[in-house]
Amino acid sequence: MTTLTVLPDVAVVRRRSNLDMLTVVVATVCSALVVLAILGPFLTPYPPAQTDILAASQGPSAQHLLGTDALGRDILSRLLAGARLSFAGPGLIVAVSTTAGTAIAIWSAWHGGLLDKGMNRVLDVMFAVPGILVAVLAAAVFGSGFWAPVLALSIVYIPYVARVVRSAAVRERRLPYVEACQLAGMRPSRICSRHILRNVAPIALAQGTIAFASALMDFAAISFLGLGVQPPVSEWGLMVSDGRSELLDGAAQQSLAAGAMVVLTVVAFNVLGERVSRRIGGNR
Amino acid sequence: MTTEAESPHLLSVRDLGKTFRLPGGRDLVAVDAVSFDLNAGESLGIVGESGSGKTTTARIIAGLESATAGSIDFGGRTLGGSGRSRSSAREIQMVFQDPFGSLDPRQRIAAGIEELLGLHFRFSKSARRARVTELLEEVGLGAQHADELPRNLSGGQRQRVAIARALALEPELLILDEAVSALDVSVQAQILNLLIDIRERTEIAYLFVSHDLAVVRQVCERSIVMNHGRIVEAGATADILDRPTNAYTRQLVDAIPRPGWRPKRRLNAAG
Amino acid sequence: MTANDRSTGMPAEQASRQDLLLAIERLQVTLPPRRRGEARRTVIHDVSMQIAPGESLGVVGESGSGKSMTTRAVMRLLPQGASMTGRLDFDGQDVMGMSRRELSAYRGSQVGMIYQDPRAHTNPLRTLGDFLIEGVTLSGQMRRTEAEELACDLLRQVGVGDAGHRIRQYPHQLSGGLLQRVMIVMALMPSPRLVLADEPTTALDVTIQSEVMAILGEQIRERQCGLMFITHDLDLAAAVTDSLAVMYAGVVVETGPSDNLYSSPRHPYTAGLLASRPHSERVERPTAIPGRPLSAFEAGPGCVFASRCPFATQQCHEQRPALREVDGRNVACHRVEEFGADLTYQFKEAQ
């Protein structure tokens, strides 16, 4: 009697497990960040705009956990207060682009043929245009502030979602259940909104999550360049930019703290989105 | 498009043709001058191999594709003939081959049937629920399956659901496109028997598309054999199978494995 | 690794093992659990079958029966994390104990494989010629020119005209039936002693199926080569093989000479399969087996077929029957002696 075991590949086994540690960790981090963005302004230890010239550019201490900036404002308070704007921008961008992208994708996949081919090319071209450039242009034309970059990035991010959702919708469109729905006399609008949408929604959601990470970075970058929201409002990209002058004086805490929040958020949402889409792939 | 003249047949197909334009600019004739009649409550088999045009013919009749020539009369009405696609009629329903793709993966069984009922009939909520249970029972499924998602059902159970969904719309013609071909032998017999029983209980006519002559023999009184888009033989199923007159039909019948059967090699086959 | 609980005792026919081409004894295969915390999944409970040199064996089963997994075990091409126990001897040599080098020689020159979907097993970017000669030239069995000559010769034998032109074509230029003949040539190139054919005609039309089976049969007979023919189609298998093994839920339930087993099945499942097949010569309501085919890991402690068997007793549900010899064949059923000569009829009556 012989026993033979094909040695398990560690990666394969881990992928099979139901919920792995990393997914749990990033999901927790992401929800914590969202809660922070909503409740942040109420949790600040100091009013975020309160200056204290005598305590300017201090390192971390018991009074100021993350230190203070050049005007003596508490960095932790500014981070918490800034979270809302830092999330609201990309949140809006993703909400708009995911909704529009999914709608365009399903509509295009449903009609197929030349229209779908044309739409595919348009999305390809849009995809090739760097988002940050369009946002800078928009700010130049409409003036800096919150809305110009949000509007520009909302459009730029449409293909991020639409391309992936379109290919999923094309796959769905070819399944016989869609034809069975047609035969049952359902109108295309109903088939698209009730059946196809329901089946591509998880993919759209996963793609939206990943797009959120990129949008947050782009939005922060616009603020960093001074074309987004303006001081004295606090926002993470703005804080990184503000902190630049202090860097030379050896006080890096402001740029570091805000930069770290951006990186943490981007990484967490990216990993979460990737995990979610992988789970969808495995379930079907 | 309604002509009041009462047609003796439920379905009359005349000179049906379908030509696909291939990317290279060449034409592919998938269906060529196909004509046949189907009476109410009758069961007609369309037999053929891949590329014979049997599925395309069925899909044109269902309204999933448009014909490039010919006409289709259904219950006295002219359905879209050449050059015109039409919206499908509730009276013609179809069951597909693939039991895994023919149900919305995220819709529960009962919810799906209720949606169909809501589209065409005025039922109260409780009456609709009762009708769903009745339909599921009719295809041999219990109430415990009503709230399942398709992925929790076996291939045979899914095919039963697909049949129940088709029956929900009370069609006069049910097109079965290789409806039992993808199933395991032991399950295939169950679905086949279910289809035979439904015919005995109801007045539904079948258009039974299949490559499997033995299966067709059990379900259809009459059959047509298609090859390269054309009808090569038509008549009573028993006659076609026992005394084929066409060379291709004979080849088809000879290819069925059975006791004492020896696989045969055609000479200088082109493949 | 789960312990193998039925590892004791060897079947009696051990003496003749030396003469057999392939001997599988008490093969069990388990796969790693799908989810953490679950048990390993058994895909093959207990499979024993033999092939003598030049003999053809049909392995018949529905989905989940483990018939394909059996061929993969024979080739030792199991999925990652799989574990197999039992004995697997090829020509008296222990396949499970083979070193990497022995194994590649075994796979490369002793056993040929034909798959259900030839298109998935050919590289669309390489010519058929490259595909056909790669195996034998890489393993050093033949030179390129020699191999090309042999390939053309074999292609002609399987009825592919204009072989010299065909070997410069790509897979997409051939129809499914033609490509499957190329796969047969591929399997025969190294002059193997055993050919494994896994549903080779399932994707083909019946007229093409007849032709491909005729060609395969011809070639096997000419070469005195063993054949393991995997299929779901009992009629087809009975018509083209010497003996049959019927599998259900990872267990061989019946083995025996093909015509014998086909005309008078002894296991209720075999009888049920025959009864459920629609008759091509008369209108006769098929007798369905209730329920659906189970996978090996869903089977209870008793007979794997008990839940669908009209003859099942308490004992059948509790104790798994082993294969034992009845009337010149092996049947795994507690009640086999009680059944009459026409079990198919009895099965129909019992439903």
PDB file of N, CA, C and O in Angstrom, chain C residues 34 43 58 83 101 105-106 114 130 142 145 169 182 185 196 199 205 251 274 288 311 318-319 346:
ATOM      1  N   ARG C  34     -12.332  22.628   0.618  1.00  0.00           N
ATOM      2  CA  ARG C  34     -12.581  23.894  -0.076  1.00  0.00           C
ATOM      3  C   ARG C  34     -12.447  25.061   0.878  1.00  0.00           C
ATOM      4  O   ARG C  34     -11.981  26.109   0.538  1.00  0.00           O
ATOM      5  N   VAL C  43     -12.705  12.043  -3.532  1.00  0.00           N
ATOM      6  CA  VAL C  43     -13.271  12.011  -4.876  1.00  0.00           C
ATOM      7  C   VAL C  43     -13.283  10.599  -5.445  1.00  0.00           C
ATOM      8  O   VAL C  43     -14.041  10.293  -6.357  1.00  0.00           O
ATOM      9  N   GLY C  58     -13.723  -0.088 -20.865  1.00  0.00           N
ATOM     10  CA  GLY C  58     -14.553   1.104 -20.843  1.00  0.00           C
ATOM     11  C   GLY C  58     -14.883   1.461 -19.403  1.00  0.00           C
ATOM     12  O   GLY C  58     -15.340   0.616 -18.651  1.00  0.00           O
ATOM     13  N   SER C  83      -4.202  13.733  -2.471  1.00  0.00           N
ATOM     14  CA  SER C  83      -3.458  12.640  -1.873  1.00  0.00           C
ATOM     15  C   SER C  83      -4.074  11.342  -2.351  1.00  0.00           C
ATOM     16  O   SER C  83      -5.292  11.204  -2.403  1.00  0.00           O
ATOM     17  N   ARG C 101      12.151  11.199 -12.994  1.00  0.00           N
ATOM     18  CA  ARG C 101      12.646  10.802 -14.314  1.00  0.00           C
ATOM     19  C   ARG C 101      11.845   9.623 -14.863  1.00  0.00           C
ATOM     20  O   ARG C 101      11.419   9.625 -16.025  1.00  0.00           O
ATOM     21  N   ALA C 105       9.323   9.444 -18.268  1.00  0.00           N
ATOM     22  CA  ALA C 105       9.434   8.408 -19.290  1.00  0.00           C
ATOM     23  C   ALA C 105       8.115   7.658 -19.433  1.00  0.00           C
ATOM     24  O   ALA C 105       7.671   7.337 -20.540  1.00  0.00           O
ATOM     25  N   TYR C 106       7.494   7.394 -18.290  1.00  0.00           N
ATOM     26  CA  TYR C 106       6.203   6.690 -18.269  1.00  0.00           C
ATOM     27  C   TYR C 106       5.135   7.495 -19.001  1.00  0.00           C
ATOM     28  O   TYR C 106       4.440   7.007 -19.891  1.00  0.00           O
ATOM     29  N   ILE C 114      -5.822  11.002 -24.763  1.00  0.00           N
ATOM     30  CA  ILE C 114      -6.696  11.715 -25.698  1.00  0.00           C
ATOM     31  C   ILE C 114      -7.788  12.392 -24.873  1.00  0.00           C
ATOM     32  O   ILE C 114      -8.428  11.737 -24.054  1.00  0.00           O
ATOM     33  N   ASP C 130       4.555  20.682 -35.334  1.00  0.00           N
ATOM     34  CA  ASP C 130       5.329  20.941 -34.115  1.00  0.00           C
ATOM     35  C   ASP C 130       4.725  20.227 -32.930  1.00  0.00           C
ATOM     36  O   ASP C 130       5.413  19.625 -32.109  1.00  0.00           O
ATOM     37  N   MET C 142      13.257  10.090 -31.007  1.00  0.00           N
ATOM     38  CA  MET C 142      13.339  10.164 -32.455  1.00  0.00           C
ATOM     39  C   MET C 142      13.993  11.459 -32.880  1.00  0.00           C
ATOM     40  O   MET C 142      13.992  12.452 -32.160  1.00  0.00           O
ATOM     41  N   THR C 145      13.291  14.600 -38.394  1.00  0.00           N
ATOM     42  CA  THR C 145      12.830  14.129 -39.708  1.00  0.00           C
ATOM     43  C   THR C 145      12.095  12.806 -39.588  1.00  0.00           C
ATOM     44  O   THR C 145      11.057  12.593 -40.211  1.00  0.00           O
ATOM     45  N   GLN C 169      -0.391  23.195 -40.863  1.00  0.00           N
ATOM     46  CA  GLN C 169      -1.566  24.006 -40.516  1.00  0.00           C
ATOM     47  C   GLN C 169      -1.665  24.224 -39.009  1.00  0.00           C
ATOM     48  O   GLN C 169      -0.987  23.567 -38.227  1.00  0.00           O
ATOM     49  N   VAL C 182      -6.128  14.102 -35.107  1.00  0.00           N
ATOM     50  CA  VAL C 182      -4.748  14.523 -34.867  1.00  0.00           C
ATOM     51  C   VAL C 182      -4.349  14.177 -33.425  1.00  0.00           C
ATOM     52  O   VAL C 182      -3.228  13.745 -33.167  1.00  0.00           O
ATOM     53  N   VAL C 185      -3.385  10.631 -33.260  1.00  0.00           N
ATOM     54  CA  VAL C 185      -2.025  10.480 -33.764  1.00  0.00           C
ATOM     55  C   VAL C 185      -1.027  10.910 -32.698  1.00  0.00           C
ATOM     56  O   VAL C 185      -0.033  10.231 -32.436  1.00  0.00           O
ATOM     57  N   LEU C 196      -5.125   6.320 -22.897  1.00  0.00           N
ATOM     58  CA  LEU C 196      -6.245   6.767 -22.065  1.00  0.00           C
ATOM     59  C   LEU C 196      -7.060   7.743 -22.895  1.00  0.00           C
ATOM     60  O   LEU C 196      -6.541   8.757 -23.348  1.00  0.00           O
ATOM     61  N   GLU C 199     -13.503  10.714 -22.646  1.00  0.00           N
ATOM     62  CA  GLU C 199     -14.639  11.259 -23.406  1.00  0.00           C
ATOM     63  C   GLU C 199     -14.189  11.802 -24.766  1.00  0.00           C
ATOM     64  O   GLU C 199     -14.500  12.946 -25.106  1.00  0.00           O
ATOM     65  N   ASP C 205     -20.233  15.312 -33.250  1.00  0.00           N
ATOM     66  CA  ASP C 205     -21.507  14.825 -33.777  1.00  0.00           C
ATOM     67  C   ASP C 205     -21.476  13.305 -33.883  1.00  0.00           C
ATOM     68  O   ASP C 205     -20.411  12.705 -33.979  1.00  0.00           O
ATOM     69  N   VAL C 251     -16.771   4.973  -6.693  1.00  0.00           N
ATOM     70  CA  VAL C 251     -16.655   3.546  -6.432  1.00  0.00           C
ATOM     71  C   VAL C 251     -16.922   2.788  -7.730  1.00  0.00           C
ATOM     72  O   VAL C 251     -17.810   3.167  -8.494  1.00  0.00           O
ATOM     73  N   LEU C 274     -29.174   1.458 -17.789  1.00  0.00           N
ATOM     74  CA  LEU C 274     -29.719   0.882 -19.019  1.00  0.00           C
ATOM     75  C   LEU C 274     -31.207   1.192 -19.154  1.00  0.00           C
ATOM     76  O   LEU C 274     -31.699   1.466 -20.247  1.00  0.00           O
ATOM     77  N   ALA C 288     -36.599   6.314 -15.072  1.00  0.00           N
ATOM     78  CA  ALA C 288     -35.582   7.185 -14.496  1.00  0.00           C
ATOM     79  C   ALA C 288     -35.125   6.654 -13.150  1.00  0.00           C
ATOM     80  O   ALA C 288     -35.892   6.007 -12.432  1.00  0.00           O
ATOM     81  N   PHE C 311     -33.924  -1.300  -4.369  1.00  0.00           N
ATOM     82  CA  PHE C 311     -33.791  -2.567  -3.643  1.00  0.00           C
ATOM     83  C   PHE C 311     -33.064  -2.405  -2.311  1.00  0.00           C
ATOM     84  O   PHE C 311     -32.764  -3.393  -1.658  1.00  0.00           O
ATOM     85  N   GLU C 318     -26.029   0.958   5.704  1.00  0.00           N
ATOM     86  CA  GLU C 318     -25.068   1.025   6.808  1.00  0.00           C
ATOM     87  C   GLU C 318     -23.683   0.500   6.462  1.00  0.00           C
ATOM     88  O   GLU C 318     -22.686   0.928   7.032  1.00  0.00           O
ATOM     89  N   GLN C 319     -23.645  -0.457   5.536  1.00  0.00           N
ATOM     90  CA  GLN C 319     -22.379  -1.137   5.312  1.00  0.00           C
ATOM     91  C   GLN C 319     -22.043  -1.082   3.830  1.00  0.00           C
ATOM     92  O   GLN C 319     -22.870  -1.440   2.997  1.00  0.00           O
ATOM     93  N   GLN C 346     -36.420  -6.020 -13.640  1.00  0.00           N
ATOM     94  CA  GLN C 346     -36.769  -5.904 -12.221  1.00  0.00           C
ATOM     95  C   GLN C 346     -36.680  -4.466 -11.749  1.00  0.00           C
ATOM     96  O   GLN C 346     -37.497  -4.000 -10.961  1.00  0.00           O
TER      97      GLN C 346
END
